[in-house]
XYZ file of C-alpha atoms in Angstrom:
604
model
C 83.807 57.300 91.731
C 86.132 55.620 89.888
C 85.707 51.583 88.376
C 88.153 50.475 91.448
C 86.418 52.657 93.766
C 82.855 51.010 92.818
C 84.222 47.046 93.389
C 85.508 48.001 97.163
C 83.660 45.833 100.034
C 84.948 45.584 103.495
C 85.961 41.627 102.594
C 88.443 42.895 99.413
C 89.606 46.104 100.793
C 93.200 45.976 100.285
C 93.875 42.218 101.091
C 97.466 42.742 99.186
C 100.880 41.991 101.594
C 101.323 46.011 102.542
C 105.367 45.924 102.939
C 106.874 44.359 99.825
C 110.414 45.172 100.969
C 110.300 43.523 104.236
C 108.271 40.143 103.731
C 107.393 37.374 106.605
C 104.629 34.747 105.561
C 102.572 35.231 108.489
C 100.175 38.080 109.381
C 97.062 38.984 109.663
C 95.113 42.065 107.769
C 92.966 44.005 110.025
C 91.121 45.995 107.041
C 87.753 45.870 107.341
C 84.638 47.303 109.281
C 85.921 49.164 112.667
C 83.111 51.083 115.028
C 83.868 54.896 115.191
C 82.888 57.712 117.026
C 83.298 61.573 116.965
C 83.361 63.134 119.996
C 84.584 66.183 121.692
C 88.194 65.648 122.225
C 87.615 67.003 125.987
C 85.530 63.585 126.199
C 87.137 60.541 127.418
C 86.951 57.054 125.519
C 82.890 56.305 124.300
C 80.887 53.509 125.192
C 78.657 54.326 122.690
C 79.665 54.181 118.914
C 78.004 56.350 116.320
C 78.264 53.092 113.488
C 80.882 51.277 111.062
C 83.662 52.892 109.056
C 85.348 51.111 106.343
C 89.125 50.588 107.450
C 92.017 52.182 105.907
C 89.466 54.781 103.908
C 89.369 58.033 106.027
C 86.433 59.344 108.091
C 86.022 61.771 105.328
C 85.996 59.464 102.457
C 83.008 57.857 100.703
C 84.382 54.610 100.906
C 84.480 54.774 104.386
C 80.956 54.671 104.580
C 81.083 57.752 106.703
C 81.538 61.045 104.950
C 81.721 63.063 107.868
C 84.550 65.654 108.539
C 86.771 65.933 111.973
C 87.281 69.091 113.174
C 90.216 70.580 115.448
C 88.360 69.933 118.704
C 87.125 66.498 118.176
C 88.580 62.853 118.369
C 87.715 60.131 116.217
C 87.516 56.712 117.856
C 88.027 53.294 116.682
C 87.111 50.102 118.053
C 87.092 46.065 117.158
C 87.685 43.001 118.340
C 90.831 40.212 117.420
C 91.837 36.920 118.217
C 95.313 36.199 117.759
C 95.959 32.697 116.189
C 97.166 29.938 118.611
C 100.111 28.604 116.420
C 101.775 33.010 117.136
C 101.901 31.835 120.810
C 105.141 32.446 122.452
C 106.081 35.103 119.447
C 106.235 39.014 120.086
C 102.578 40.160 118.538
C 102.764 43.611 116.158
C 100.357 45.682 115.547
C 101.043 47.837 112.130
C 99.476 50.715 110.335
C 100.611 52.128 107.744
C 99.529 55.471 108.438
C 97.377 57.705 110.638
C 96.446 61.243 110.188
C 97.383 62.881 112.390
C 98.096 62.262 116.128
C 96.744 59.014 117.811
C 96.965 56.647 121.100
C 96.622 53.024 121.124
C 94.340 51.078 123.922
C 94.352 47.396 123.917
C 92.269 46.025 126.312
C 92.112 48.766 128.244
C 95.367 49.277 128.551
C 97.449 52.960 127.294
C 100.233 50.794 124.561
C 101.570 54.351 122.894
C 100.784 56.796 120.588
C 102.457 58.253 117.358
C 102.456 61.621 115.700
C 102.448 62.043 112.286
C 100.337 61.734 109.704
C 102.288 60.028 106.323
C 104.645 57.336 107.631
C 104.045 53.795 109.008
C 104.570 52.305 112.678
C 103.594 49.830 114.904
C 103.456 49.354 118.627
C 104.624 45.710 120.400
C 100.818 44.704 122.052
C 102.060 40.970 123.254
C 101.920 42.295 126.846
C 98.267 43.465 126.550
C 96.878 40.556 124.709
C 94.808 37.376 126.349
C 93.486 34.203 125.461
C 90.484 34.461 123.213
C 89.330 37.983 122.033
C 91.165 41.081 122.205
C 89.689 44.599 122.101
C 91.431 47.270 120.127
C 90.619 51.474 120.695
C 92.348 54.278 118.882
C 91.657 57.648 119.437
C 93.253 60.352 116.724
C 93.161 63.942 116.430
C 93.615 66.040 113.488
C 93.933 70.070 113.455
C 94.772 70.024 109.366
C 94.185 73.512 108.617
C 94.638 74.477 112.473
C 98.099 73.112 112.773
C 101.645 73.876 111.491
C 102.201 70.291 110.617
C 103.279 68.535 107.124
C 99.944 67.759 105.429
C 100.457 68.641 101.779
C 96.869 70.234 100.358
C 94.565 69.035 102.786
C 92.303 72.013 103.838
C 89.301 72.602 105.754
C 88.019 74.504 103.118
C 88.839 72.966 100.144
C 89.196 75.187 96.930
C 91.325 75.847 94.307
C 94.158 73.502 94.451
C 93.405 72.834 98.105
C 91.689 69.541 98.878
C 89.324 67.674 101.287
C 91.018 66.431 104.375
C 92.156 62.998 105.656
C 91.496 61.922 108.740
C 92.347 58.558 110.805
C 93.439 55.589 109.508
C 94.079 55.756 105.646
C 96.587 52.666 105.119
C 96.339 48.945 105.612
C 95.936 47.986 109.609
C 97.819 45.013 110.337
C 98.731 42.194 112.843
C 102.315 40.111 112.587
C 104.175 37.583 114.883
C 108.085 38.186 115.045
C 110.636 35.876 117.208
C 111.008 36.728 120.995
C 113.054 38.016 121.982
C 115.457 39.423 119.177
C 113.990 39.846 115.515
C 114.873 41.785 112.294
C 113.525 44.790 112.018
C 115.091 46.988 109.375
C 117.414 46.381 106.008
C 118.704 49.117 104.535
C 120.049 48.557 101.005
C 122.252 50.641 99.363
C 123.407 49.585 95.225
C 127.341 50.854 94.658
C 127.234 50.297 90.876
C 131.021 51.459 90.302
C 132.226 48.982 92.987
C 130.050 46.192 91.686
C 128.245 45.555 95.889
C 125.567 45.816 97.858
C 125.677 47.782 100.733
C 123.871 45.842 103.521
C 122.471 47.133 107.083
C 120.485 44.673 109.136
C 119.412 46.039 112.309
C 117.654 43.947 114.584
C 114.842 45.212 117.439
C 117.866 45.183 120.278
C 121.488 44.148 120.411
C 122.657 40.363 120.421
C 126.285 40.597 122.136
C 126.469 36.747 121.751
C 129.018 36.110 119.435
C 127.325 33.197 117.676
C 124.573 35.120 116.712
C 125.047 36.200 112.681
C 123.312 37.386 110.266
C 123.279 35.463 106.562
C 122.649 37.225 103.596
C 121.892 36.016 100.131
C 121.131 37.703 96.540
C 119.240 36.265 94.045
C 118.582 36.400 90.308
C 115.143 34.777 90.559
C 116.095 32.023 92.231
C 119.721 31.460 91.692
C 121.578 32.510 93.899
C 124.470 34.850 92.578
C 126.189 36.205 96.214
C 125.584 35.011 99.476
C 127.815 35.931 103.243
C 127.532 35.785 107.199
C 128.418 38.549 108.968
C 128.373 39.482 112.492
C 124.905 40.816 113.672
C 125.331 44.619 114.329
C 127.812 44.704 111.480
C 127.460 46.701 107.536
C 127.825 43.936 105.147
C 128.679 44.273 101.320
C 127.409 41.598 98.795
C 129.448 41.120 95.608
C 127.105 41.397 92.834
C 129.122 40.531 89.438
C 128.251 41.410 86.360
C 125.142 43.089 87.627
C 122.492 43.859 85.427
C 121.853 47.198 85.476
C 118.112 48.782 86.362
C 116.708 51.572 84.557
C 113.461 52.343 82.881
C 113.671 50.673 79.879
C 115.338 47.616 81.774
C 113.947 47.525 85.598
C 115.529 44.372 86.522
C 114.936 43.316 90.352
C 117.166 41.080 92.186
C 115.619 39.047 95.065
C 116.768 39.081 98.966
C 116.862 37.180 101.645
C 118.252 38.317 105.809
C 117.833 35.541 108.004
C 119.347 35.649 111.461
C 121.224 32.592 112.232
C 123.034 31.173 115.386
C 126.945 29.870 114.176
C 129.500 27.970 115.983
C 131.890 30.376 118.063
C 134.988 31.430 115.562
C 136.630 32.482 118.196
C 136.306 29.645 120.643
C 137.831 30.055 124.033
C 138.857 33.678 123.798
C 137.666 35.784 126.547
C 135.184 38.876 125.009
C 137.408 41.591 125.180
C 139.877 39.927 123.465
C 138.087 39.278 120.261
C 138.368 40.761 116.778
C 135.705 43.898 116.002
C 134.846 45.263 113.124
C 138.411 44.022 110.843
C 139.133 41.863 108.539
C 139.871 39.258 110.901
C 136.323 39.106 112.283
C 134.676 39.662 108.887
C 136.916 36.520 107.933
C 136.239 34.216 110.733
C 132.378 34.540 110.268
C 132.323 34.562 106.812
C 133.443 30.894 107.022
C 131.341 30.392 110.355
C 129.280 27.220 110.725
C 125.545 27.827 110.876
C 123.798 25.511 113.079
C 120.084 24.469 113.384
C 117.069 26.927 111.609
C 116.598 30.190 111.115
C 115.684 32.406 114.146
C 114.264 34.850 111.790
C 113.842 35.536 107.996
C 112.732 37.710 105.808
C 112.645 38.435 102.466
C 112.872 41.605 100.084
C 114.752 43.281 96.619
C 117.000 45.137 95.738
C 118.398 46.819 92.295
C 121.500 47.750 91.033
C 121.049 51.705 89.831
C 123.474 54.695 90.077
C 121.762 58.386 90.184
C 124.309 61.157 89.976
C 125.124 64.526 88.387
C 127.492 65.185 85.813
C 128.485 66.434 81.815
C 125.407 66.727 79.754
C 124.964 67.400 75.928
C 125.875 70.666 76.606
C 129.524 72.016 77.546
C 129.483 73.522 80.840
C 125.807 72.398 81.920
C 125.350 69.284 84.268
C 122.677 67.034 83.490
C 121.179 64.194 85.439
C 122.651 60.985 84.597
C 121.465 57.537 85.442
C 124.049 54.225 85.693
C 126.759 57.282 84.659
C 125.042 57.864 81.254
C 122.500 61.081 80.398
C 119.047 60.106 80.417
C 115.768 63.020 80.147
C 113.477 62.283 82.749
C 110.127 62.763 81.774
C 106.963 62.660 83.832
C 104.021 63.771 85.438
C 103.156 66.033 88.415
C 101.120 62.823 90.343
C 99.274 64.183 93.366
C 97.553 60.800 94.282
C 93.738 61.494 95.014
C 90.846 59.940 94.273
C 87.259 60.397 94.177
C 85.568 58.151 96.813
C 89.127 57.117 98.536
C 90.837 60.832 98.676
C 94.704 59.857 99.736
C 94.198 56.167 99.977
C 94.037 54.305 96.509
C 91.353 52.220 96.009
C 93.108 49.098 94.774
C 96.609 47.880 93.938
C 94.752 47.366 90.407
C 93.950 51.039 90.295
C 97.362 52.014 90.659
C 98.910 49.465 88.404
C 96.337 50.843 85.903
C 97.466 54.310 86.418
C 101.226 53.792 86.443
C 100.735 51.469 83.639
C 99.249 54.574 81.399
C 102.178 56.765 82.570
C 104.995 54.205 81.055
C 103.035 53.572 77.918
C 102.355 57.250 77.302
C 106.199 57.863 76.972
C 106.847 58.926 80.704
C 109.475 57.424 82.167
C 109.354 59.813 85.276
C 106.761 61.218 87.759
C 106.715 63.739 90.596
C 104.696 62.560 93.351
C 103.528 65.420 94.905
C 103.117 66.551 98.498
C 102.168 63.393 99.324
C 103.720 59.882 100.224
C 102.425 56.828 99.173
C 101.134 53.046 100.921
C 104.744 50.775 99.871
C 103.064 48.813 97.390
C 102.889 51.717 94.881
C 107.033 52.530 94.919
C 107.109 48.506 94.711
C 105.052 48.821 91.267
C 106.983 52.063 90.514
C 110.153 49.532 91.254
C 109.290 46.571 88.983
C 107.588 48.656 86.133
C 110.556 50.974 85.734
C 109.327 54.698 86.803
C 111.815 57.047 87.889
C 110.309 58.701 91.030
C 110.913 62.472 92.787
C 109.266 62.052 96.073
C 108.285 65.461 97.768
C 107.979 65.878 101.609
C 104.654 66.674 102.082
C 104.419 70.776 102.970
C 103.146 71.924 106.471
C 102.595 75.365 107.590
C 100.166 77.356 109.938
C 96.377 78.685 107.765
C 97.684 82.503 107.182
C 101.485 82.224 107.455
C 103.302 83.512 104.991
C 103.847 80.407 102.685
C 106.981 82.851 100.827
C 107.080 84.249 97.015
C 108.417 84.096 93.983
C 111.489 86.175 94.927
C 114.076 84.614 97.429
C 112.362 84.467 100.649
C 112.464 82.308 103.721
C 109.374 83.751 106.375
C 109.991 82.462 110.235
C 109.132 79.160 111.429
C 108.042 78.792 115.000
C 110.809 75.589 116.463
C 108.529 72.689 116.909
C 107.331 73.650 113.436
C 110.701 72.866 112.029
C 111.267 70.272 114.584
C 107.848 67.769 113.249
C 108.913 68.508 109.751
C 112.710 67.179 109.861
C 111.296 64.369 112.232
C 108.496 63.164 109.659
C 111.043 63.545 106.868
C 114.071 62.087 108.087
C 110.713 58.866 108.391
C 110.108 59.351 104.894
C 113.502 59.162 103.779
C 113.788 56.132 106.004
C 111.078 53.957 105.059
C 111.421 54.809 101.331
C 115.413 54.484 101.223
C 115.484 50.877 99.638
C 113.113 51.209 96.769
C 115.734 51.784 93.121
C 112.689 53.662 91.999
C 113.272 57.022 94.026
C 116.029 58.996 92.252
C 115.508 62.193 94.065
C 113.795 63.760 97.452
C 112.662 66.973 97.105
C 112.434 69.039 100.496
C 110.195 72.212 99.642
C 107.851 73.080 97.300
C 107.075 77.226 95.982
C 107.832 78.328 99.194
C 104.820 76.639 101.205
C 106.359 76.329 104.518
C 109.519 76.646 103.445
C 112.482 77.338 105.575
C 116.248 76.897 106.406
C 116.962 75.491 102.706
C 120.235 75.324 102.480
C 120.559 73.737 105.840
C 117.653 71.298 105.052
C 119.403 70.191 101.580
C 122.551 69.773 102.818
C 121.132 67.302 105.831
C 119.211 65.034 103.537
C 122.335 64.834 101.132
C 124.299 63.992 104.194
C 121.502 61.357 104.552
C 121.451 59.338 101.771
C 124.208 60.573 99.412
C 122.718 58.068 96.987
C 120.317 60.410 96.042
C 120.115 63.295 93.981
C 118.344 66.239 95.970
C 115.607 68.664 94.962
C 116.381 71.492 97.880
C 112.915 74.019 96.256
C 110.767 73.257 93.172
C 110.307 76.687 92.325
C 110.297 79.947 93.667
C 112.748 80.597 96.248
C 115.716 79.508 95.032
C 119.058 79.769 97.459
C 121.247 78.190 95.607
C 121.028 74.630 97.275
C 121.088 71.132 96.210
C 121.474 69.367 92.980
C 119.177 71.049 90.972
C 117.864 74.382 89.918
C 114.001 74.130 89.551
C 111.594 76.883 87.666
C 107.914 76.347 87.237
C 106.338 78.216 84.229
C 102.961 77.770 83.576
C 102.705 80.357 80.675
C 101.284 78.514 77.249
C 104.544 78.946 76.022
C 106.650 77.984 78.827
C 110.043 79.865 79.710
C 113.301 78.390 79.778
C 115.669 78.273 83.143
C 118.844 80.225 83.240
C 122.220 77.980 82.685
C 123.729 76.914 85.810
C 127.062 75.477 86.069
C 126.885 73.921 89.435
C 123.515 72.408 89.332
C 121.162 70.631 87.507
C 118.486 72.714 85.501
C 114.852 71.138 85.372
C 111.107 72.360 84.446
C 109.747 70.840 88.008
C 106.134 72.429 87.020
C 104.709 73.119 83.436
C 101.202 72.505 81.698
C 98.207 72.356 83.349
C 95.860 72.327 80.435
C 92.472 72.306 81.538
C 89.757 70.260 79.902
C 86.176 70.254 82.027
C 84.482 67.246 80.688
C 80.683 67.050 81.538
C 79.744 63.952 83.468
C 83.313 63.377 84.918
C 83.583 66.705 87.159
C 84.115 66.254 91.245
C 81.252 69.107 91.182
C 79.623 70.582 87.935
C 78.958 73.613 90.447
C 83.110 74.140 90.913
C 84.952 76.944 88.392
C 86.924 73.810 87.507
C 89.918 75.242 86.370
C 93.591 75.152 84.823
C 95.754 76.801 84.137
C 95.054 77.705 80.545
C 90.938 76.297 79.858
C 89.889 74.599 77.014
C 86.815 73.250 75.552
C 87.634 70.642 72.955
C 90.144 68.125 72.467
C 91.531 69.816 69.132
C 92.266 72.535 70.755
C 94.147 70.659 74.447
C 96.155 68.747 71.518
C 97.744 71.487 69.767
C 98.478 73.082 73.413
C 99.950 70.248 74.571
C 102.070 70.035 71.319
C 103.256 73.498 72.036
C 104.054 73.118 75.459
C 106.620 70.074 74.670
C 107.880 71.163 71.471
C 109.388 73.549 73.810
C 111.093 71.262 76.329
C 112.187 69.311 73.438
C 114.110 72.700 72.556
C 114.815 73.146 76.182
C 116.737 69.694 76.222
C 118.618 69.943 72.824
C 119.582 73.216 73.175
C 119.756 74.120 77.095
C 120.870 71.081 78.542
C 117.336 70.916 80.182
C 117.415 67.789 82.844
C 113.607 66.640 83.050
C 110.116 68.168 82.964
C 107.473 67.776 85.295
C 103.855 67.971 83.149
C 101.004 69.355 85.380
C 99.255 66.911 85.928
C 98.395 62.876 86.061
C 94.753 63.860 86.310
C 92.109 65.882 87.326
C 91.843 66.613 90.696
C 88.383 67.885 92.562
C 88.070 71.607 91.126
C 90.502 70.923 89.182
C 90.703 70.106 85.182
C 94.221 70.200 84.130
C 94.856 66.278 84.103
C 95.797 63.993 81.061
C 93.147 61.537 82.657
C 89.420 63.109 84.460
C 89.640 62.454 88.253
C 86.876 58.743 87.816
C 90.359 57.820 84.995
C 87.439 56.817 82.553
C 88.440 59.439 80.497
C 92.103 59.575 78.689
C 92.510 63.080 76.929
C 94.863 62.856 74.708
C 95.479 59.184 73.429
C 98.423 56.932 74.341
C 100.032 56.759 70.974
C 100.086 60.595 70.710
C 101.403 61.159 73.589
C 104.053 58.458 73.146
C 104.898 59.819 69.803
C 104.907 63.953 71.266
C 107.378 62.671 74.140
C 109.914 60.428 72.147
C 111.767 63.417 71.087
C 113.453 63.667 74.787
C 114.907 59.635 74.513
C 116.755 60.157 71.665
């Protein structure tokens, strides 16, 4: 296990605040020790638990305290005990997790509250109606058919080989409990940066619709704690915040600006015209509550960030080939594949240390960039990747059926059965969602080589439709149709190959590397073939590779208008060897300075 993995008890297991971009001071953290049970899922809910498991750390985990795999035809159960505090009373109770794998249903008390399918985004289910005085019981019961099913689970497999993985099962992120106002609270911002325009584009959406019209919504930006723009606006209304002069994020710069949404009740502007006779959605209304009157507290506040940073396409250093630019201006992204396991944890990091550590080592090594891979992350890690200043390509996490055709090399697209395609575009339109305010995510990419890959061009188009702020990834590698922003080869070779021109898109090295390095004493299992792509035995010789491999997209960017590379891989991952740091990260490969000094060739 790794050093972070070693320090976890169930009273420090991820105690951090688990949604940085929505804040309210009061909640509750349900991490912990649960009861579980595996049963048959024929069975009906247990009396009977088998033990403890270690909450958010899945089933099949060694932090869990568990260790034990869940197969198709079985349910894992959950069960413990809560006492709301008495100063929530008269406040709608939430109960959050941040994510289950796969499919799961919610008992409090006894009582069916909902269930949720999906196994990489967060939700929560309202429980006031099913709580009483004193304690509370909680049950969840989850499924998971991982190899079995057709749904998105990047490399989870039952039989893990290769570059296929353990699985995750049940609860892997932070469980948690939070009042909100009743009956009307916020429940979503969306914030979108126009950098041309100098503004903020502002969505508040609240839990249900307030048709009074002296309910309003006041917004306010903040550098630190100045305030530098602040407006009322209509509830149920898009709002845009001057931002002068704004200061600019990027990596070498990754300035944050603080937020605040409170909902607010205002003196009618209108007073004594009948409903239907009022001004919607023109200037006239956006005047009269922009100068509105707020009276008495806040119904509801919360607090977030936000950062002012363009992504787009456009002229690169070579004529006729587009190159990414960031805040209008050409800038080589540079980064790692980052597939996010870990030893005794699997998907779930250990610590917010551990991944401050890791992304830490990424932006001193001369990365500026990383790819995370098939995989989404708890919030807390795009909120380091926000304030550190790493560029982020977040994949949708692949799904498809164990012996479908996952597609080739050449342009392919095999059939997907409907409610295939249907959990997919449901779970990523989620992603796209949750993730949409953090400046850190530059691009989404949709499919990966083919693995469950269908409709592309379709697909592409939607999430560009979407969120038009982003630039779009439509297939790293293989079967390329021609859509999106960017054209994507992986090349693996020890000298790697360079991507035709394009004129339309983007050209990028989404996959290269994966120089392997099996280092006794830090292996997942000494028994494995622990692999890469090219082997090596000695750190002279993984130097000089490396060296090769980027004096090439050094070449690629000066003289092929090359966008970004993607280096395979962050680190070692169970059978395999091919990462800059060994899966426990206790052992760094190639030092920091070198690889600082082998990468600076792409910044200037």
């Amino acid at each position: 296990m790794s050093r972070w993995e070693k320090q976890v008890t169930p009273e420090n297991a991820w105690r951090d605040y688990p949604r940085p971009q929505l804040t309210r001071a009061n909640w509750q953290n349900l991490n912990g020790m649960w009861e579980y049970a595996i049963r048959p899922k024929t069975e009906s809910q247990p009396s009977n638990f088998d033990g403890q498991i270690l909450v958010p750390f899945c089933v099949e985990s060694t932090l869990s305290k568990v260790t034990k795999s869940l197969k198709s035809d079985q349910r894992l159960w959950y069960r413990r005990n809560v006492t709301i505090p008495t100063d929530w009373n008269g406040q709608r109770v939430l109960l959050h997790f941040g994510a289950v794998d796969y499919e799961c249903n919610l008992w409090v008390n006894g009582g069916l509250v909902g269930s949720h399918v999906g196994g990489s985004d967060a939700f929560e289910f309202d429980i006031t109606d099913f709580l009483k005085s004193g304690q509370n019981q909680l049950v969840l019961g989850v499924t998971d058919p991982t190899t079995d099913g057709e749904q998105p689970r990047g490399k989870q497999v039952f039989n893990p080989n290769g570059i296929w993985y353990t699985p995750v099962s049940g609860i892997w992120q932070t469980v948690w409990l939070e009042p909100v106002p009743n009956p009307a609270y916020i429940e979503e911002v969306r914030l979108t940066p126009e950098l041309d325009s100098s503004r903020l584009r502002v969505e508040v959406l609240l839990n249900r619709p307030i048709t009074s019209p002296t309910s309003a919504i006041r917004l306010t930006a903040l550098d630190g704690t100045q305030t530098v723009a602040s407006l009322l606006v209509r509830s149920g209304r898009v709002a845009y915040l001057p931002i002068k002069n704004p200061k600019v994020w990027s990596p070498d710069s990754p300035f944050l600006y603080n937020f605040k949404a409170e909902l607010v009740t205002v003196k009618d502007p209108f007073p004594g015209t009948e409903n239907r006779n009022r001004p919607r959605h023109n200037d006239a209304e956006r005047s009269a509550y922009a100068k509105a009157e707020v009276t008495g507290n806040a119904v509801d506040a919360i607090t977030s960030y936000f950062a002012m940073r363009k992504m787009s396409m456009g002229p690169g250093k070579i004529a006729g080939q587009p190159m990414m630019l960031l805040n209008n201006k050409p800038v080589f992204q540079n980064g790692p594949l980052d597939q996010g396991w870990w030893p005794g944890s699997l998907l779930t990091p250990p610590s917010d240390e551990a991944m401050i550590f890791e992304l830490d080592f990424l932006k001193k090594s001369g990365f500026n960039m990383l790819r995370k891979h098939i995989k989404v992350e708890p919030d807390r890690y795009y909120y380091h990747c926000d304030r550190l200043g790493l560029l982020v390509w977040q994949d949708m996490p692949s799904g498809f059926l164990s012996g479908q055709d996952m597609g080739r090399q050449e342009v392919v697209e095999p059939l997907r059965r409907s409610k295939g395609k249907e959990q997919f575009e449901l779970e990523l339109r989620r992603m796209m969602n949750r993730l949409h305010n953090h400046p850190s995510i530059v691009t989404w990419v949709v499919h990966n080589e083919g693995w469950g890959q269908y409709d592309n061009v379709r697909l592409a188009d939607w999430v560009k439709a979407l969120d038009p702020s982003r630039l779009v990834n439509a297939a790293s590698g293989w079967s390329d149709l021609g859509a999106g922003d960017f054209f994507d080869i992986h090349t693996y070779e020890e000298v790697p190959n360079i991507p035709e021109p394009k004129k339309d898109r983007v050209i990028v090295v989404g996959e290269f590397g994966g120089i392997g390095w099996p280092i006794t004493g830090h292996l997942w299992d000494p028994n494995k073939r622990n692999w890469g792509y090219q082997t090596y035995q000695d750190k002279d010789a993984v130097l000089k590779a490396y060296r090769t491999k980027y004096a090439k997209m050094v070449e690629m960017y000066q003289k092929n208008g090359v966008s970004a590379a993607v280096y395979t891989q962050t680190t070692d991952v169970e059978g395999e060897v091919n990462g800059l740091l060994t899966y426990d990260r206790e052992i760094i490969k190639i030092p920091i300075e070198t690889l600082r000094e082998i990468h600076a060739p792409l910044f200037k």
